[in-house]
Coordinates of C-alpha atoms in Angstrom, one line a residue:
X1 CA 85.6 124.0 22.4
X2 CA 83.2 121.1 23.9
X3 CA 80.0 122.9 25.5
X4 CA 78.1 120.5 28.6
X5 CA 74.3 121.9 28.2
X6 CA 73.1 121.7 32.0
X7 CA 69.3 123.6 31.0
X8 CA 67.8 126.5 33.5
X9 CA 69.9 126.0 36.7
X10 CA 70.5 128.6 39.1
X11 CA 73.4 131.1 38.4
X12 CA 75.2 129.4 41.6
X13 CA 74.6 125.6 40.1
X14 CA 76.4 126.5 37.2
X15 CA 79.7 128.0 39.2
X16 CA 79.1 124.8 41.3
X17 CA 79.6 122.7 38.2
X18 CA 82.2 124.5 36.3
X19 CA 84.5 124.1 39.1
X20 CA 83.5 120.4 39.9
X21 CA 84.1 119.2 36.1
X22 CA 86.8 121.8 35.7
X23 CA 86.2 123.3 32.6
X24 CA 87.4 126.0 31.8
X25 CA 85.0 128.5 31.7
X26 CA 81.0 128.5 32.9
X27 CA 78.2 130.5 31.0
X28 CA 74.8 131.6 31.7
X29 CA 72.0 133.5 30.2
X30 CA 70.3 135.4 32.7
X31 CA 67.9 138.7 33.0
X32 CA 69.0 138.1 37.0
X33 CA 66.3 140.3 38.9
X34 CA 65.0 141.9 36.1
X35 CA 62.5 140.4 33.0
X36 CA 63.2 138.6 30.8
X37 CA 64.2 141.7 28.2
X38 CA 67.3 143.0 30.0
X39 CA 68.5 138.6 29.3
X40 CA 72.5 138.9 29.6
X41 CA 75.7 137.0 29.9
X42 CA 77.4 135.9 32.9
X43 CA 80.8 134.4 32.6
X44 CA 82.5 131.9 35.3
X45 CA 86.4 131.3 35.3
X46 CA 87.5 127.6 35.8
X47 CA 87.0 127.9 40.0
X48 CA 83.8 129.2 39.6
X49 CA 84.5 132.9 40.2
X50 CA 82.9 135.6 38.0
X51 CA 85.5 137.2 35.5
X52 CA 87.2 140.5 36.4
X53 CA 85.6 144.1 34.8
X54 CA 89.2 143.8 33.1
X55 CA 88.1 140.4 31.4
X56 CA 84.7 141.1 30.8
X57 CA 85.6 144.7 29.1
X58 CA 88.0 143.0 26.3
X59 CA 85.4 139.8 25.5
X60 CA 82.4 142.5 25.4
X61 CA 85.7 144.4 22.8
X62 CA 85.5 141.3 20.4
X63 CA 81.6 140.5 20.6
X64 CA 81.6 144.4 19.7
X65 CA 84.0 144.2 16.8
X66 CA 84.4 140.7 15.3
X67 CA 86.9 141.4 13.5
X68 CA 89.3 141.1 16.3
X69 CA 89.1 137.6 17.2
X70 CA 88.4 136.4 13.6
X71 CA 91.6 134.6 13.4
X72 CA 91.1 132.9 16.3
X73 CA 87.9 131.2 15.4
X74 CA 88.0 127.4 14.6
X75 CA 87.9 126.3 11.2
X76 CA 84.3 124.0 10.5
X77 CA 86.0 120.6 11.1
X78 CA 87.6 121.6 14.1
X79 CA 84.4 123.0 15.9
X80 CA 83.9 121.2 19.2
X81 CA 80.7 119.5 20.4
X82 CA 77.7 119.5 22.4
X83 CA 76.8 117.7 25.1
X84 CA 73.8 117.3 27.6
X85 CA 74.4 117.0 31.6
X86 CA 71.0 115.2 32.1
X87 CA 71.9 115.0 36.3
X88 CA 73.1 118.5 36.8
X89 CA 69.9 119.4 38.9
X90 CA 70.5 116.2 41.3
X91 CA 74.4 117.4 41.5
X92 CA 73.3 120.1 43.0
X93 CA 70.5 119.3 45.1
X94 CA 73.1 116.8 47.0
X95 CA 75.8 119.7 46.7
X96 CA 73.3 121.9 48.6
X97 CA 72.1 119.8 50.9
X98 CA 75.6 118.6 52.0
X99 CA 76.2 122.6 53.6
X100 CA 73.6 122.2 56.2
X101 CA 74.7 120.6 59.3
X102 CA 73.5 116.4 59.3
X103 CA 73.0 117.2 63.0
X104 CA 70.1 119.4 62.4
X105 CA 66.9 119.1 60.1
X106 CA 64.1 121.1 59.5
X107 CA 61.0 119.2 60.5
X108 CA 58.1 121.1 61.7
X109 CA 59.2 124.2 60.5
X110 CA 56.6 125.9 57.8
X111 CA 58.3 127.4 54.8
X112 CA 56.4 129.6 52.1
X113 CA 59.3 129.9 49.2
X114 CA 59.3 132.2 45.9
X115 CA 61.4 130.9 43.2
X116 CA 60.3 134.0 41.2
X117 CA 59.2 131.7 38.1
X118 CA 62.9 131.6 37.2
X119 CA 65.9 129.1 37.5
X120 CA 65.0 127.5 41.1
X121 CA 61.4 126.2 40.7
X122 CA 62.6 123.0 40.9
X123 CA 65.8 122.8 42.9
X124 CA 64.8 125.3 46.0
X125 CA 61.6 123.6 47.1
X126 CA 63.2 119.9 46.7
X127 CA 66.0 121.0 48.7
X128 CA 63.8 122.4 52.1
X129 CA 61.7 119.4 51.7
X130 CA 64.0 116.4 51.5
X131 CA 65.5 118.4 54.8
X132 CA 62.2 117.9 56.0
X133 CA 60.5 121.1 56.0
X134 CA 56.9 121.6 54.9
X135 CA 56.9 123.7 51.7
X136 CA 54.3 126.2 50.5
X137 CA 55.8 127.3 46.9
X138 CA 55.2 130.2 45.3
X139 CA 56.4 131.4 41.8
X140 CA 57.4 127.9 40.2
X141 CA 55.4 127.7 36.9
X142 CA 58.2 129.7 34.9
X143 CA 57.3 129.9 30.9
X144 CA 60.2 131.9 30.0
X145 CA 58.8 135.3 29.7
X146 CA 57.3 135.5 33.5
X147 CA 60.3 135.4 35.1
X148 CA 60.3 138.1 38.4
X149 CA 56.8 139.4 36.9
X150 CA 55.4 140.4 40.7
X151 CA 57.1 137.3 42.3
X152 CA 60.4 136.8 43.9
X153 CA 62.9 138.9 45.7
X154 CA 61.9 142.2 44.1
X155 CA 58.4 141.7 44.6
X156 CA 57.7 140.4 48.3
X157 CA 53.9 141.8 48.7
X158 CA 52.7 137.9 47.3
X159 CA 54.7 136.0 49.8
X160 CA 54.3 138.3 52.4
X161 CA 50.8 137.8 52.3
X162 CA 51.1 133.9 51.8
X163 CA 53.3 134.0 55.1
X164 CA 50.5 135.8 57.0
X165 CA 47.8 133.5 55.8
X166 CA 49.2 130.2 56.4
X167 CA 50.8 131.2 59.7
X168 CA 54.4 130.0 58.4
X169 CA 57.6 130.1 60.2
X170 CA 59.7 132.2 57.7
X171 CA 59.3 132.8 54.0
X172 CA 62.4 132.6 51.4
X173 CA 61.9 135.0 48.5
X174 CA 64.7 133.9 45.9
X175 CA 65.2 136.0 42.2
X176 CA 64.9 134.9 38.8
X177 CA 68.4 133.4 39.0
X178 CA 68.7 132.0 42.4
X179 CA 71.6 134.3 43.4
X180 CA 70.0 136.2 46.0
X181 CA 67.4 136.2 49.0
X182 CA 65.2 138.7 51.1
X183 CA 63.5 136.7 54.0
X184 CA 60.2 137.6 55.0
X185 CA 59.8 136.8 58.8
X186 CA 57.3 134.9 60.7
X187 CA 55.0 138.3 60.9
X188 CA 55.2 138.9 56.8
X189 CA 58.1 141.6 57.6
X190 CA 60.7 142.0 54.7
X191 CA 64.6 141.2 56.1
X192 CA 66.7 142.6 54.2
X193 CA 70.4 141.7 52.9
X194 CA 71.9 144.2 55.3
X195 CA 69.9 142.5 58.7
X196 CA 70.8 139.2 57.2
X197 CA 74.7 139.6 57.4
X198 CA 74.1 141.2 61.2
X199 CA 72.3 138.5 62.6
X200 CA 75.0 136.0 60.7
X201 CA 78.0 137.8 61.1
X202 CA 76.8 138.2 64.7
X203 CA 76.2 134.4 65.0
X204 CA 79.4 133.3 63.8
X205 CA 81.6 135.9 65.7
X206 CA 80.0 134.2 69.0
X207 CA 80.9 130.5 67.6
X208 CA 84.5 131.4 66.2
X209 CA 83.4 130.9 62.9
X210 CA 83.7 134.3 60.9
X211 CA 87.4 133.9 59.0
X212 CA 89.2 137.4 60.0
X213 CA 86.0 138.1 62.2
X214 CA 85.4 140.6 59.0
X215 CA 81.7 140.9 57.4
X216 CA 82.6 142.6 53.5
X217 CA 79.4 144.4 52.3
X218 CA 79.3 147.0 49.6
X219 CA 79.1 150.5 50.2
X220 CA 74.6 150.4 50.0
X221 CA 74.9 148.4 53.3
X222 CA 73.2 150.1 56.0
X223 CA 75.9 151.8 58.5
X224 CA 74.5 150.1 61.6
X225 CA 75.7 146.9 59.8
X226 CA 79.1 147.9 60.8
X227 CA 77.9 149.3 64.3
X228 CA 76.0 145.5 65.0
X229 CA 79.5 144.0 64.0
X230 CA 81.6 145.7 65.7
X231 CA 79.8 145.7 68.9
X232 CA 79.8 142.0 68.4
X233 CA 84.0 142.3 68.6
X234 CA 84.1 142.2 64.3
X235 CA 84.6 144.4 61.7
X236 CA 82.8 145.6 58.7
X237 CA 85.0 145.6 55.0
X238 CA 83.5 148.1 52.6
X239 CA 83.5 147.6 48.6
X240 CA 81.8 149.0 45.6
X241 CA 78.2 147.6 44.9
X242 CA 78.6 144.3 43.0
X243 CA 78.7 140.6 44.5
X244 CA 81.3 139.9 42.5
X245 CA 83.5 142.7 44.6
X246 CA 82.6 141.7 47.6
X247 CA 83.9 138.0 46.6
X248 CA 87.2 139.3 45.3
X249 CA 87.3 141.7 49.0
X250 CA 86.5 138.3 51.1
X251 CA 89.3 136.3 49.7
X252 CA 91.9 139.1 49.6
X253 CA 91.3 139.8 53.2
X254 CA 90.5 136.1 54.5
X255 CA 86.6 136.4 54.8
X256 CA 84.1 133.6 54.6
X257 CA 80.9 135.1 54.8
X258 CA 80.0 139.1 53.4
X259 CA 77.0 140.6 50.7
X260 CA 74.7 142.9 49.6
X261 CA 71.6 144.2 50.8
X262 CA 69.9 143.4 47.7
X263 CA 70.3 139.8 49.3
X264 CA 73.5 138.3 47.5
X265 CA 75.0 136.5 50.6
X266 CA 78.6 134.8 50.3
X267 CA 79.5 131.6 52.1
X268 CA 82.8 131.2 51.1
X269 CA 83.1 127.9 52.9
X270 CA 80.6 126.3 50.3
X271 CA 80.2 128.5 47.1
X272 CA 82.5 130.6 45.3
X273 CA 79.4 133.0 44.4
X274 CA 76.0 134.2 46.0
X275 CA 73.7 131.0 46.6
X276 CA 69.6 132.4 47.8
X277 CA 69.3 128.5 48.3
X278 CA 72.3 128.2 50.4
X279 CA 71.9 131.3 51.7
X280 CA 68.5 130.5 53.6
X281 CA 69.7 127.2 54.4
X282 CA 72.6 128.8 56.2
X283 CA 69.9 131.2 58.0
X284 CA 68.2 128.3 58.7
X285 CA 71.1 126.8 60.4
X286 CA 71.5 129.9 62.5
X287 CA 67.6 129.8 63.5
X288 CA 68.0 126.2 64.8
X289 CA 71.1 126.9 66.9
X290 CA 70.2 129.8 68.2
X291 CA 66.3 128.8 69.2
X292 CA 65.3 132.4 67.5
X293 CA 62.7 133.3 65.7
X294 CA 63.4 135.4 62.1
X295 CA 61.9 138.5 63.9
X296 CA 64.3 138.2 67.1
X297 CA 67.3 137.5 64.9
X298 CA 66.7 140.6 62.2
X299 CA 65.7 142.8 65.4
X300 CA 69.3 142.7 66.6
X301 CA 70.4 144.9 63.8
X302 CA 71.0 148.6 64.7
X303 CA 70.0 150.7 62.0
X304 CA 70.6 153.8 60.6
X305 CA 67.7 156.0 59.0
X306 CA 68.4 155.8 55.0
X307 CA 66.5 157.7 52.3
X308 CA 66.9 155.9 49.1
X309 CA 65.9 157.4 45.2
X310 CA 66.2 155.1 42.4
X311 CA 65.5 157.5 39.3
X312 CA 65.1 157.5 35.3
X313 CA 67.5 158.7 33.2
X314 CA 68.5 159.1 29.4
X315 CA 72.3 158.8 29.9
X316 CA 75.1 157.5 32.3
X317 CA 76.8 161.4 32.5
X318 CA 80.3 161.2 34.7
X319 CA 79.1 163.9 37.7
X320 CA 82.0 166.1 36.5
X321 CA 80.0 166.9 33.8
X322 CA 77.1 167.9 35.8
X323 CA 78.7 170.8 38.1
X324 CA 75.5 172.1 39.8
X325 CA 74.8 168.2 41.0
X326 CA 78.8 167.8 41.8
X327 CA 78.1 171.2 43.8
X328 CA 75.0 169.6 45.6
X329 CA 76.7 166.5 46.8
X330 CA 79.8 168.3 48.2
X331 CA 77.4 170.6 50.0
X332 CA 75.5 167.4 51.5
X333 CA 78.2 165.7 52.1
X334 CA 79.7 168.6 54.5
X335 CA 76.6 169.1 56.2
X336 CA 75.9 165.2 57.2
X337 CA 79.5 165.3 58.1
X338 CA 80.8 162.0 60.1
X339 CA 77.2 161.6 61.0
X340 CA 76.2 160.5 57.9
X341 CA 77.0 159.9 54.1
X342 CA 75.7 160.2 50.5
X343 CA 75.8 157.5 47.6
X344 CA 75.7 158.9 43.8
X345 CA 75.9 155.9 41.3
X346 CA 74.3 154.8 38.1
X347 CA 72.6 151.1 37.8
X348 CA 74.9 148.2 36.1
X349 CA 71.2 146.9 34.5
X350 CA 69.2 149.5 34.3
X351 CA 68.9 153.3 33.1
X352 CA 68.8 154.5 36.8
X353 CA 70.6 156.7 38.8
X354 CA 70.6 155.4 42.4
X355 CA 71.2 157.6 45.2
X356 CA 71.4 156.9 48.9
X357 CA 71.2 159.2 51.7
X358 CA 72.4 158.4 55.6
X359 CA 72.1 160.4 58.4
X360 CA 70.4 160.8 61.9
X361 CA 67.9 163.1 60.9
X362 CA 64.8 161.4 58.9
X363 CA 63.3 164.8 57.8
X364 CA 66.9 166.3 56.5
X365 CA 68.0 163.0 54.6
X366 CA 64.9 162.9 53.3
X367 CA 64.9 166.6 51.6
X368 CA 68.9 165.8 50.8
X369 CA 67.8 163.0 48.6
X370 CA 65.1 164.5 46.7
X371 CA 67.3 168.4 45.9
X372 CA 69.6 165.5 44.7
X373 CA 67.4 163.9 42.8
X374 CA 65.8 167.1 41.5
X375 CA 69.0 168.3 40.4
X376 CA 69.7 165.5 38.4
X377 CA 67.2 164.8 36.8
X378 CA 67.0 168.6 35.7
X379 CA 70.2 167.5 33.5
X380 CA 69.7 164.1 32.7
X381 CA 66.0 162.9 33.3
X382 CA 63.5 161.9 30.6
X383 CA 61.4 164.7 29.4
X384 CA 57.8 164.9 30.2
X385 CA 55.9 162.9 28.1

């Protein structure tokens, strides 16, 4: 096998240039959101589309146990080669730029962006400013270990305060692998994913331009994303948390645009993946035709009160095993009732259980989500100290 060596590029550049070279396969190291410890392996098929949990389990089988692809390894003389892709950041700066509309541009508009010292430091800010935006940039001196240390989309307070002092338009807060966004708007108010896809799904219904007139999110979207999108004559497709998911959802049901609320936004029409970059370009687009203001736009979004727990603990137990906390969700989930729901699920990163609360009533999803927690972590949380 020949391996092209492209250097940091966003998680998005590299399905981008898989499928444009059509390899066969696309590979990056990435610690995503996280720092630079929890470093991991993504894997691209040949049309840029992240592999299947099916693929992924068997490759993780024979990293695991060698000994069951040893015959399939190449013999010394028949190793391929390595070469370098010295234009693989200009590829796709033009591929980028080439998804916002030539009758539009961004001049005069004030743009504070956080590239989260990771894979977009140089690509994001070159982008808004060739479309002629003036760029403030924030998190762009990466040194390989300070990737999304207090910067970037998991860590909004420094561009949130950079918004509010230099009176900027919007701000773009991008993560350490460029495959997600959270906007901040012209107040130094987070936006989340979940307004994101309203305000969009909202502004394509009106312009016949949402494929299906469906929005796929996962199941942590807010439930007022489906009230927004139906009241704007759409619908809302639901699948498990995971961008690659909602992907696989959008094609199988003729979607071009769905996410995440953690800020993975899919625009099938130009990427085969989440794209932050593209992603606020694509906002961007929908703030100039619309004449609205990031405020106005994310204020459209009905929303649902949520109470949200993200908790320690020392092992990924199926809730079978855990009756008392199986008992406890059944018993919240009958008294929200239609009105409401309950999430229970364990991070794909990190050792966390994440649990999600819905409901009408801030007060009694609130209480809901900590008995839940409490009883959880009674069986599975770290000991004191």
């Amino acid at each position: 096998i020949d391996v092209y060596l492209v250097g940091p590029l966003p998680t998005p550049g590299i399905a981008f240039i898989t499928s444009g070279m059509r390899a066969d396969a696309g590979v990056v190291i990435s610690a995503s959101h996280n720092s630079y410890e929890y470093n991991g392996i993504k894997v691209f098929d040949r049309f840029g589309y992240k592999l299947s949990d099916e693929v992924e389990k068997t490759i993780e089988q024979d990293i695991l146990d060698p000994s069951r692809m040893a015959e399939d390894l190449a013999i010394a003389e028949r190793i391929g080669k390595a070469y370098r892709i010295d234009d693989a950041v200009g590829r796709y700066v033009v591929f980028l730029k080439s998804s916002f509309p030539r009758a539009l541009a961004l001049d005069g508009l004030r743009i504070v962006v956080d590239c989260a010292n990771g894979a977009t430091y140089k690509v994001a800010p070159e982008v808004l400013q060739e479309l002629g935006a003036e760029v403030y940039p924030v998190g762009v001196s990466p040194n390989g270990m300070n990737i999304n240390q207090g910067v970037g989309s998991t860590a909004t307070e420094t561009i949130q305060n950079r918004v509010r002092e230099l009176g900027a338009d919007l701000g773009i807060a991008l993560d350490g692998d460029g495959d997600r966004m959270i906007l901040v708007d012209e107040t130094g108010a987070v936006v989340d994913g979940d307004a994101v896809m309203a305000f969009v799904g909202m502004h394509m219904i009106e312009r016949q331009q949402l494929s299906s007139n469906t929005v796929v999110a996962t199941v942590n979207s807010n439930l007022g994303l489906d009230l927004t999108i139906q009241g704007a004559g759409g619908q809302v497709e639901r699948t498990k948390v995971g961008d690659r998911y909602v992907s696989r959802r959008m094609r199988e049901v003729g979607s071009n645009f769905g996410g995440e609320s953690s800020g993975h936004l899919i625009f099938m029409d130009y990427s085969t993946t989440g794209d932050g970059t593209q992603a606020a370009l694509q906002v961007l687009r929908v703030m100039l035709e619309s004449g609205k203001k990031i405020s106005e736009l994310a204020g459209q979004m009905i929303r649902i009160p949520q109470a949200v727990r993200n908790l320690p603990v020392t092992e990924r137990r199926p809730i079978e095993q855990m009756p008392k906390v199986e008992s406890l969700l059944a018993e919240i989930k009958g008294r929200l009732g239609d009105r409401g729901r309950v999430l229970f699920r364990y991070s794909g990163t990190e050792s966390l259980v994440r649990i999600l609360v819905e409901g009408e009533n801030d007060e009694q999803i609130e209480k809901f989500a900590d008995d839940l927690g409490n009883a959880v972590i009674a069986q599975i949380g770290p000991t004191e100290g």
